[in-house]
PDB file of C-alpha atoms in Angstrom:
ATOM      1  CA  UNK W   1      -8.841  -2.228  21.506  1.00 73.00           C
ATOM      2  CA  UNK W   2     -11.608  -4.333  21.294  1.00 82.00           C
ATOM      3  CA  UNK W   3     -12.659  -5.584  24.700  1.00 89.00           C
ATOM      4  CA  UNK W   4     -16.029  -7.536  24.185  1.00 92.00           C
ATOM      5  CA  UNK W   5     -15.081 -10.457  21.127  1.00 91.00           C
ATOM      6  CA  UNK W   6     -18.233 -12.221  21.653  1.00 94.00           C
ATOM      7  CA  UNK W   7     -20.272  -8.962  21.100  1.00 95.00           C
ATOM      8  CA  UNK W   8     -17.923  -7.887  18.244  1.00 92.00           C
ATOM      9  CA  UNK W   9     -18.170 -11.655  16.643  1.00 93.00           C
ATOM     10  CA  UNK W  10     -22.329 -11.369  17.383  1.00 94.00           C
ATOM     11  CA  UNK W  11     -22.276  -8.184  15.241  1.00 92.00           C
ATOM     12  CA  UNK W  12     -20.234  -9.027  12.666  1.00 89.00           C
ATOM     13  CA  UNK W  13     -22.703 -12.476  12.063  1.00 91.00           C
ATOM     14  CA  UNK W  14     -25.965 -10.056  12.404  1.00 91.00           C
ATOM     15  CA  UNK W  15     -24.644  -7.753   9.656  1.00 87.00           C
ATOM     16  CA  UNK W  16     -23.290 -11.003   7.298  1.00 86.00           C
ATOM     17  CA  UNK W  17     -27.280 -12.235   8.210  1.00 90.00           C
ATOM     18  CA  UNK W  18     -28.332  -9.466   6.805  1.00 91.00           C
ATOM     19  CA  UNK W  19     -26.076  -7.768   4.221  1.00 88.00           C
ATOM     20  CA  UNK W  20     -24.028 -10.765   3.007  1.00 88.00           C
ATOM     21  CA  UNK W  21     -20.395 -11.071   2.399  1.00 85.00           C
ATOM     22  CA  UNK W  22     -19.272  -7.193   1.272  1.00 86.00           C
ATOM     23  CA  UNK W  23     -17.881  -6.889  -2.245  1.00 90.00           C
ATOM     24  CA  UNK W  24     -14.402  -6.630  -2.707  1.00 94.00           C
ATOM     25  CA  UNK W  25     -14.814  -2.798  -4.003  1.00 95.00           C
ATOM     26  CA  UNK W  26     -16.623  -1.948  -1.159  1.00 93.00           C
ATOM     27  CA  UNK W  27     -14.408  -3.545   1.231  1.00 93.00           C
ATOM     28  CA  UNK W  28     -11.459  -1.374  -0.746  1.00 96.00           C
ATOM     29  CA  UNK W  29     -13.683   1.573   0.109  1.00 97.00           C
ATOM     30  CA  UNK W  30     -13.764   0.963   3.542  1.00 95.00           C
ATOM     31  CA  UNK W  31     -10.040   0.461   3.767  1.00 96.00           C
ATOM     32  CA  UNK W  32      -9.521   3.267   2.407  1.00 97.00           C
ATOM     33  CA  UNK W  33     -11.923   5.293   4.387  1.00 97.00           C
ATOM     34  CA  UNK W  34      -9.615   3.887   7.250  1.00 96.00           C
ATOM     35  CA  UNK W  35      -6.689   4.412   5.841  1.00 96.00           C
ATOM     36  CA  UNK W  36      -7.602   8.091   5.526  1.00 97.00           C
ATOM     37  CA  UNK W  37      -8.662   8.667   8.810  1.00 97.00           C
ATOM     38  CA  UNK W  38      -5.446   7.466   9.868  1.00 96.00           C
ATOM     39  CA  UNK W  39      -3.522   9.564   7.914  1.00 97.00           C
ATOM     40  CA  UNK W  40      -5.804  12.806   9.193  1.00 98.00           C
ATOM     41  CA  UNK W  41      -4.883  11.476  12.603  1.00 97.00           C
ATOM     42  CA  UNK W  42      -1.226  11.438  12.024  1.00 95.00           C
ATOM     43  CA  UNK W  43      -0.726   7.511  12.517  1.00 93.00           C
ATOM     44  CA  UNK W  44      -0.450   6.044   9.013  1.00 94.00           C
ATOM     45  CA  UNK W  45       1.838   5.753   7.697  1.00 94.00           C
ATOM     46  CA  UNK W  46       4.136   4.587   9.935  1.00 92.00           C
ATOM     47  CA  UNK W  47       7.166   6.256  10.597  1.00 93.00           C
ATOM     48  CA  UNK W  48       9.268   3.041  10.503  1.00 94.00           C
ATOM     49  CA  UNK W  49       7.434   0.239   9.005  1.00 92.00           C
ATOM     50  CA  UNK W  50       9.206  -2.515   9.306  1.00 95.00           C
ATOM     51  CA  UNK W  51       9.908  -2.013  13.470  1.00 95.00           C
ATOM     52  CA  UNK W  52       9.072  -4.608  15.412  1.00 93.00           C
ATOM     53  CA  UNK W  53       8.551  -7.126  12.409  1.00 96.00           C
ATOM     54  CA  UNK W  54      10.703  -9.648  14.059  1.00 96.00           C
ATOM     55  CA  UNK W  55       8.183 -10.250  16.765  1.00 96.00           C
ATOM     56  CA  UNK W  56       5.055 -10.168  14.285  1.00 95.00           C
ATOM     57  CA  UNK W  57       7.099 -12.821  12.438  1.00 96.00           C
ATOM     58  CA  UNK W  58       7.465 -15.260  15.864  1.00 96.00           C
ATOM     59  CA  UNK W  59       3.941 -14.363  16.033  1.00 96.00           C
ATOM     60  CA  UNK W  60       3.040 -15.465  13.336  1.00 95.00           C
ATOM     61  CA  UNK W  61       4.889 -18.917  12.990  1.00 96.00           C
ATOM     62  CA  UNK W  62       3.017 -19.663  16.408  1.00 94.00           C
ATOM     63  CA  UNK W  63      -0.037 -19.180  14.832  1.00 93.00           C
ATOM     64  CA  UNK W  64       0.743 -21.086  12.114  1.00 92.00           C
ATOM     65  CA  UNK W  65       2.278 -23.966  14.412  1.00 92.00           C
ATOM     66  CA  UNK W  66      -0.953 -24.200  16.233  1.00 89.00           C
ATOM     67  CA  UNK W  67      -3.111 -23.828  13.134  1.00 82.00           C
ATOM     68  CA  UNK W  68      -1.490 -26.571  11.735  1.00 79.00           C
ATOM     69  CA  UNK W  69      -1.337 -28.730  15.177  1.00 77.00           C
ATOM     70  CA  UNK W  70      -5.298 -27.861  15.385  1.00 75.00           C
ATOM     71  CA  UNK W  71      -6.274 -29.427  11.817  1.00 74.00           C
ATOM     72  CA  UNK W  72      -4.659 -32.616  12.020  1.00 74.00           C
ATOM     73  CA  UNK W  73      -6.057 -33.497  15.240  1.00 62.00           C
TER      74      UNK W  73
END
């Protein structure tokens, strides 16, 4: 869990300074790298992927509400 955002969102604007945006194939590399460790750690895949989707839905439509509320003001 990340529990400093403004230090995460300073890094992640030093290293797009610096590098640029990241190609998609190296971005796929990274995923997968993830993905990987994930699946060495015994997370990934899930053992029931689609549990809890309902909430991520409601979740999401909020988002969306107040994404859409946010640009038209």
């Amino acid at each position: 869990m990340i529990k400093d955002t403004q230090l995460l969102k300073k890094f992640e604007d030093t290293i797009m300074k610096k590098e640029g945006r990241l190609s998609f194939s190296y971005s796929m590399r990274i995923f997968e790298s993830l993905w990987n460790e994930g699946i060495k750690l015994g997370i990934l895949p899930p053992k029931k992927p689609l549990e809890g989707i309902e909430v991520d839905i409601k979740i999401a439509q909020v988002l969306n509400s107040c994404l859409k509320k946010s640009s038209q003001g």
